[in-house]
XYZ file of N, CA and C in Angstrom:
420
model
N 0.805 -1.301 0.220
C -0.022 0.043 -0.077
C 0.812 1.203 -0.044
N 0.349 2.236 -0.640
C 1.200 3.544 -0.877
C 0.326 4.492 -0.100
N 1.280 5.540 0.646
C 0.602 6.677 1.243
C 1.285 7.737 0.332
N 0.465 8.705 -0.189
C 0.918 9.772 -1.200
C 0.345 10.967 -0.631
N 1.311 11.749 0.290
C 0.578 13.075 0.977
C 0.693 14.051 0.131
N -0.225 15.090 0.275
C -0.293 16.163 -0.533
C 1.077 16.967 -0.426
N 1.488 17.699 -1.122
C 2.507 18.377 -1.018
C 2.405 20.170 -1.062
N 2.844 21.006 -0.256
C 2.425 22.105 -0.390
C 3.287 22.977 -1.369
N 2.631 23.805 -2.190
C 3.481 24.561 -3.412
C 3.942 25.516 -2.808
N 4.144 25.883 -1.521
C 5.080 27.064 -0.859
C 5.670 26.670 0.170
N 6.227 27.540 0.847
C 7.079 26.995 2.159
C 6.034 26.829 3.379
N 4.904 26.392 3.410
C 3.800 25.896 4.442
C 3.792 24.499 4.670
N 5.263 24.061 4.788
C 5.091 22.548 5.071
C 4.648 22.347 6.810
N 5.108 23.260 7.600
C 4.467 23.360 8.954
C 3.060 23.420 9.055
N 2.476 24.092 7.999
C 0.873 24.224 8.178
C 0.388 22.810 7.550
N 0.901 22.396 6.635
C 0.497 21.108 5.955
C 0.519 19.809 7.217
N 1.700 19.950 7.752
C 1.593 18.912 8.718
C 0.733 19.119 10.094
N 0.271 20.389 10.359
C -0.832 20.479 11.325
C -2.084 20.062 10.770
N -2.547 20.160 9.622
C -3.951 19.874 8.924
C -3.856 18.460 8.461
N -2.759 17.688 8.424
C -2.666 16.408 7.412
C -3.888 15.387 7.816
N -4.539 15.445 8.987
C -5.488 14.646 9.302
C -6.840 15.151 9.269
N -7.055 16.278 8.970
C -8.419 17.362 8.895
C -9.234 16.130 7.990
N -10.684 16.645 8.193
C -11.543 15.940 7.543
C -11.838 16.677 6.070
N -12.674 15.938 5.242
C -12.648 16.637 4.130
C -13.502 17.866 4.168
N -14.283 18.013 5.198
C -15.265 19.189 5.366
C -14.420 20.409 5.694
N -13.008 20.258 6.535
C -12.368 21.334 6.556
C -11.270 21.770 5.435
N -11.268 20.975 4.684
C -10.381 21.240 3.429
C -11.031 21.348 2.105
N -12.357 21.872 2.106
C -13.102 22.008 0.878
C -13.267 20.691 0.054
N -13.242 19.454 0.801
C -13.280 18.086 0.079
C -12.184 17.660 -0.758
N -10.891 18.438 -0.369
C -9.593 18.150 -1.179
C -8.978 17.189 -0.254
N -8.704 15.963 -0.463
C -8.028 15.092 0.214
C -6.348 15.330 0.533
N -5.835 15.158 1.602
C -4.596 15.665 1.934
C -3.589 14.572 1.818
N -4.039 13.256 1.481
C -3.272 12.101 1.267
C -4.216 11.042 0.593
N -3.424 10.267 -0.172
C -4.054 9.338 -0.844
C -3.421 8.072 -0.690
N -3.872 7.237 0.032
C -3.742 5.900 0.179
C -4.240 4.796 -0.745
N -3.422 4.102 -1.528
C -3.853 3.216 -2.570
C -2.941 2.149 -2.811
N -3.319 1.204 -3.730
C -2.498 0.089 -3.928
C -2.602 -0.150 -5.402
N -1.565 -0.762 -6.317
C -1.807 -1.512 -7.492
C -3.014 -2.292 -7.626
N -4.031 -2.001 -8.569
C -5.238 -2.939 -8.612
C -6.380 -2.205 -7.860
N -6.129 -1.182 -7.181
C -7.208 -0.689 -6.579
C -8.502 0.043 -7.373
N -9.560 -0.310 -7.167
C -10.622 0.406 -7.901
C -10.897 1.914 -7.412
N -10.921 2.758 -8.481
C -11.133 4.093 -8.152
C -12.412 4.718 -9.063
N -12.944 5.773 -8.653
C -13.932 6.438 -9.221
C -13.413 7.774 -9.385
N -13.369 8.170 -10.618
C -13.088 9.829 -10.863
C -14.162 10.687 -10.518
N -13.574 11.583 -9.414
C -15.038 12.468 -9.103
C -14.749 13.807 -9.504
N -13.593 14.078 -9.963
C -13.378 15.542 -10.492
C -12.579 15.431 -11.721
N -12.976 15.935 -12.682
C -12.404 16.019 -14.231
C -11.258 16.829 -14.129
N -9.864 16.361 -14.514
C -8.844 17.180 -14.165
C -8.889 18.160 -15.892
N -8.501 19.528 -15.448
C -8.494 20.362 -16.483
C -7.746 19.861 -17.808
N -6.677 19.070 -17.484
C -5.908 18.560 -18.732
C -6.749 17.386 -19.546
N -7.696 16.844 -18.877
C -8.441 15.707 -19.480
C -9.790 16.196 -20.114
N -9.992 17.568 -20.262
C -11.350 17.928 -20.734
C -11.871 17.433 -22.167
N -10.809 17.181 -22.977
C -11.183 16.680 -24.231
C -11.396 15.069 -24.281
N -10.957 14.350 -23.196
C -11.621 13.050 -23.420
C -12.935 12.854 -22.598
N -13.770 12.359 -23.862
C -14.918 12.212 -23.312
C -15.462 11.069 -22.455
N -14.516 10.018 -22.654
C -14.751 8.747 -21.791
C -14.669 8.963 -20.212
N -13.666 9.913 -20.015
C -13.218 10.349 -18.500
C -14.097 11.561 -17.954
N -15.277 11.159 -17.259
C -16.104 12.036 -16.612
C -16.381 11.783 -15.207
N -17.007 12.877 -14.502
C -17.299 12.487 -13.201
C -18.204 11.140 -12.911
N -17.580 10.206 -12.204
C -18.301 8.683 -11.913
C -17.533 7.844 -12.919
N -16.743 8.184 -13.576
C -15.884 7.124 -14.296
C -15.044 6.235 -13.336
N -15.216 4.867 -13.601
C -14.707 3.918 -12.644
C -13.529 3.248 -13.414
N -12.498 3.069 -12.856
C -11.085 2.439 -13.105
C -10.343 1.846 -12.084
N -9.190 1.304 -12.288
C -8.411 0.571 -11.449
C -6.790 1.413 -11.767
N -6.213 1.393 -10.615
C -4.725 1.773 -10.437
C -3.745 0.703 -11.118
N -3.141 1.248 -12.254
C -2.312 0.039 -12.696
C -0.723 0.612 -12.426
N -0.324 1.775 -12.067
C 0.851 2.040 -11.974
C 1.076 3.580 -11.737
N 2.452 4.015 -11.697
C 2.699 5.504 -11.617
C 3.625 5.996 -12.371
N 3.796 7.449 -12.999
C 4.769 7.794 -13.702
C 5.485 9.097 -12.949
N 6.758 8.937 -12.728
C 7.809 7.910 -12.846
C 7.431 6.720 -11.989
N 7.849 5.581 -12.002
C 7.736 4.380 -11.321
C 8.172 4.780 -9.838
N 7.332 4.066 -8.746
C 7.943 4.559 -7.361
C 8.934 3.524 -7.067
N 10.409 3.971 -6.666
C 11.371 3.021 -6.467
C 11.576 3.282 -5.017
N 12.350 2.387 -4.450
C 12.655 2.087 -3.107
C 13.092 3.480 -2.519
N 13.930 4.187 -3.245
C 14.596 5.467 -2.633
C 13.562 6.724 -2.419
N 12.414 6.249 -3.223
C 11.250 7.496 -3.096
C 10.339 7.228 -1.992
N 10.376 6.435 -0.813
C 9.574 6.138 0.071
C 10.307 5.654 1.095
N 9.587 5.499 2.221
C 10.080 4.973 3.364
C 8.748 4.061 3.930
N 9.305 2.868 4.529
C 8.380 1.959 4.930
C 7.997 2.148 6.442
N 6.462 2.170 6.673
C 6.128 2.011 7.925
C 5.030 1.110 8.272
N 4.886 0.725 9.415
C 3.851 -0.528 9.652
C 2.790 -0.107 10.449
N 1.741 0.039 10.196
C 0.417 0.461 10.737
C -0.549 -0.695 11.026
N -0.542 -1.229 12.474
C -1.186 -2.340 12.801
C -0.396 -3.683 11.827
N -1.317 -4.292 11.127
C -0.654 -5.485 10.165
C -0.444 -4.737 8.842
N -0.444 -3.736 8.598
C -0.269 -3.302 7.202
C 1.119 -2.814 7.067
N 1.698 -2.992 5.894
C 2.909 -2.142 5.559
C 2.645 -1.144 4.588
N 2.890 0.138 4.812
C 2.630 1.165 3.951
C 4.017 1.800 3.771
N 3.938 2.178 2.393
C 5.131 2.861 1.985
C 4.876 4.403 1.680
N 5.425 5.184 2.670
C 5.211 6.912 2.437
C 6.054 7.219 1.475
N 5.391 7.640 0.362
C 6.034 8.490 -0.693
C 6.614 9.702 -0.458
N 7.723 10.066 -0.687
C 8.438 11.306 -0.490
C 8.129 12.598 -1.497
N 8.068 11.867 -2.755
C 7.675 12.873 -4.032
C 6.463 12.540 -4.659
N 5.564 13.391 -5.091
C 4.360 13.110 -5.679
C 4.865 12.423 -7.206
N 4.212 11.354 -7.600
C 4.376 10.973 -8.989
C 3.528 12.013 -9.875
N 4.404 12.241 -11.075
C 3.445 13.048 -12.095
C 2.350 12.686 -12.595
N 2.002 11.421 -12.550
C 0.724 10.548 -13.078
C 0.374 9.492 -12.286
N -0.743 9.269 -12.081
C -1.177 7.915 -11.798
C -2.052 7.257 -12.837
N -1.358 5.908 -13.195
C -1.743 5.381 -14.246
C -3.244 4.473 -13.947
N -4.132 4.939 -14.747
C -5.595 3.937 -14.370
C -5.830 3.408 -15.597
N -6.590 2.221 -15.585
C -7.252 1.592 -16.648
C -8.825 1.712 -16.364
N -9.348 2.365 -17.450
C -10.917 2.542 -17.181
C -11.795 1.298 -17.611
N -12.503 0.979 -16.725
C -13.311 -0.099 -17.069
C -14.145 -0.308 -18.166
N -14.215 -1.372 -18.835
C -14.677 -1.525 -20.110
C -14.621 -0.687 -21.328
N -13.499 -0.212 -21.272
C -12.937 0.549 -22.359
C -11.665 0.134 -23.243
N -11.893 -0.126 -24.587
C -10.757 -0.735 -25.450
C -10.339 0.506 -26.348
N -10.808 1.631 -26.192
C -10.197 2.770 -27.049
C -8.752 3.093 -26.488
N -7.942 3.641 -27.557
C -6.783 4.332 -27.072
C -6.928 5.864 -26.666
N -6.718 5.953 -25.597
C -7.035 7.448 -24.838
C -6.053 8.387 -24.837
N -4.607 7.611 -24.828
C -3.616 8.613 -24.652
C -2.476 7.995 -25.504
N -1.625 8.674 -26.339
C -0.678 8.042 -26.979
C 0.379 7.665 -26.184
N 0.993 6.316 -26.753
C 2.064 5.769 -25.779
C 1.444 4.954 -24.777
N 0.302 4.728 -24.496
C -0.375 3.858 -23.558
C -1.182 2.678 -24.057
N -1.524 1.664 -23.459
C -2.205 0.642 -24.165
C -3.864 1.030 -24.125
N -4.641 0.341 -24.898
C -5.978 0.890 -24.906
C -6.757 0.858 -23.291
N -7.461 2.093 -23.158
C -8.354 2.105 -21.866
C -7.346 2.693 -20.870
N -6.053 3.158 -20.977
C -5.154 3.454 -19.934
C -5.007 4.888 -20.154
N -5.066 5.584 -19.131
C -4.682 7.153 -18.987
C -4.117 7.456 -17.658
N -3.140 8.609 -17.800
C -2.557 9.139 -16.885
C -3.368 10.333 -16.232
N -3.753 10.105 -14.814
C -4.288 11.313 -14.245
C -3.141 12.155 -13.509
N -2.881 13.284 -13.985
C -1.979 14.216 -13.637
C -2.211 14.882 -12.304
N -1.255 15.237 -11.576
C -1.468 15.919 -10.203
C -2.286 17.272 -10.390
N -3.360 17.191 -9.408
C -4.134 18.254 -9.380
C -3.414 19.167 -8.273
N -3.600 20.541 -8.989
C -3.120 21.805 -7.855
C -4.100 22.443 -7.734
N -4.533 22.424 -6.295
C -5.640 23.376 -5.992
C -5.449 24.111 -4.707
N -6.044 25.323 -4.467
C -5.975 26.168 -3.364
C -7.178 26.055 -2.429
N -6.905 25.797 -1.061
C -7.840 25.632 -0.227
C -7.901 26.533 0.730
N -9.205 26.949 1.330
C -9.277 27.968 2.269
C -9.416 27.298 3.628
N -8.644 27.475 4.464
C -8.570 26.706 5.707
C -9.232 27.695 6.730
N -10.574 27.773 6.776
C -11.389 28.769 7.143
C -11.712 28.190 8.875
N -11.603 26.760 8.904
C -12.051 26.163 9.953
C -10.774 25.943 11.169
N -9.827 26.274 10.732
C -8.611 26.230 11.307
C -8.043 27.702 12.103
N -7.723 27.654 13.583
C -7.431 29.096 13.856
C -5.956 29.280 13.520
N -5.541 30.304 13.024
C -4.315 30.725 13.025
C -3.507 30.214 11.762
N -4.367 29.459 10.877
C -3.743 28.913 9.631
C -4.072 29.669 8.350
N -3.025 30.358 7.488
C -3.444 31.099 6.511
C -3.780 30.238 5.476
N -4.360 30.867 4.359
C -4.713 30.178 3.147
C -3.520 29.579 2.493
N -3.534 28.340 1.863
C -2.639 27.605 1.779
C -2.626 26.818 0.035
N -1.800 26.678 -0.563
C -1.938 26.232 -1.918
C -1.136 24.786 -1.792
N -1.926 23.485 -2.148
C -1.429 22.493 -2.000
C -1.573 21.466 -3.297
N -0.545 20.768 -3.560
C -0.710 20.004 -4.748
C -0.793 18.486 -4.365
């Protein structure tokens, strides 16, 4: 299992550490960490700006994770054990999360097999109004 935390776009790493476990209601429904594994089913709930021209990818599209670009190597994570699970905490965001769309045999992106697309990093600003003394932050 991989844990991919959000990364601050500015020098606000201390702020990010303080809010890492915040609920989605406190972060404008933007998750601050992704817990995932290869083969995990996912549902696309927000269409990325770079995927606007893809008619197949829309809110509610189901797929499963098949990999990352660049591939996650041992030097890019450290291992921690939580209860009985081994979690690889990734230090650097992958550029793309590769997903295979269910029941799709169309070539959706050049250089990838049919049905496979790369979901790019989403860069969003969130207003942290429910936290005291925490300024607005930009998080990737």
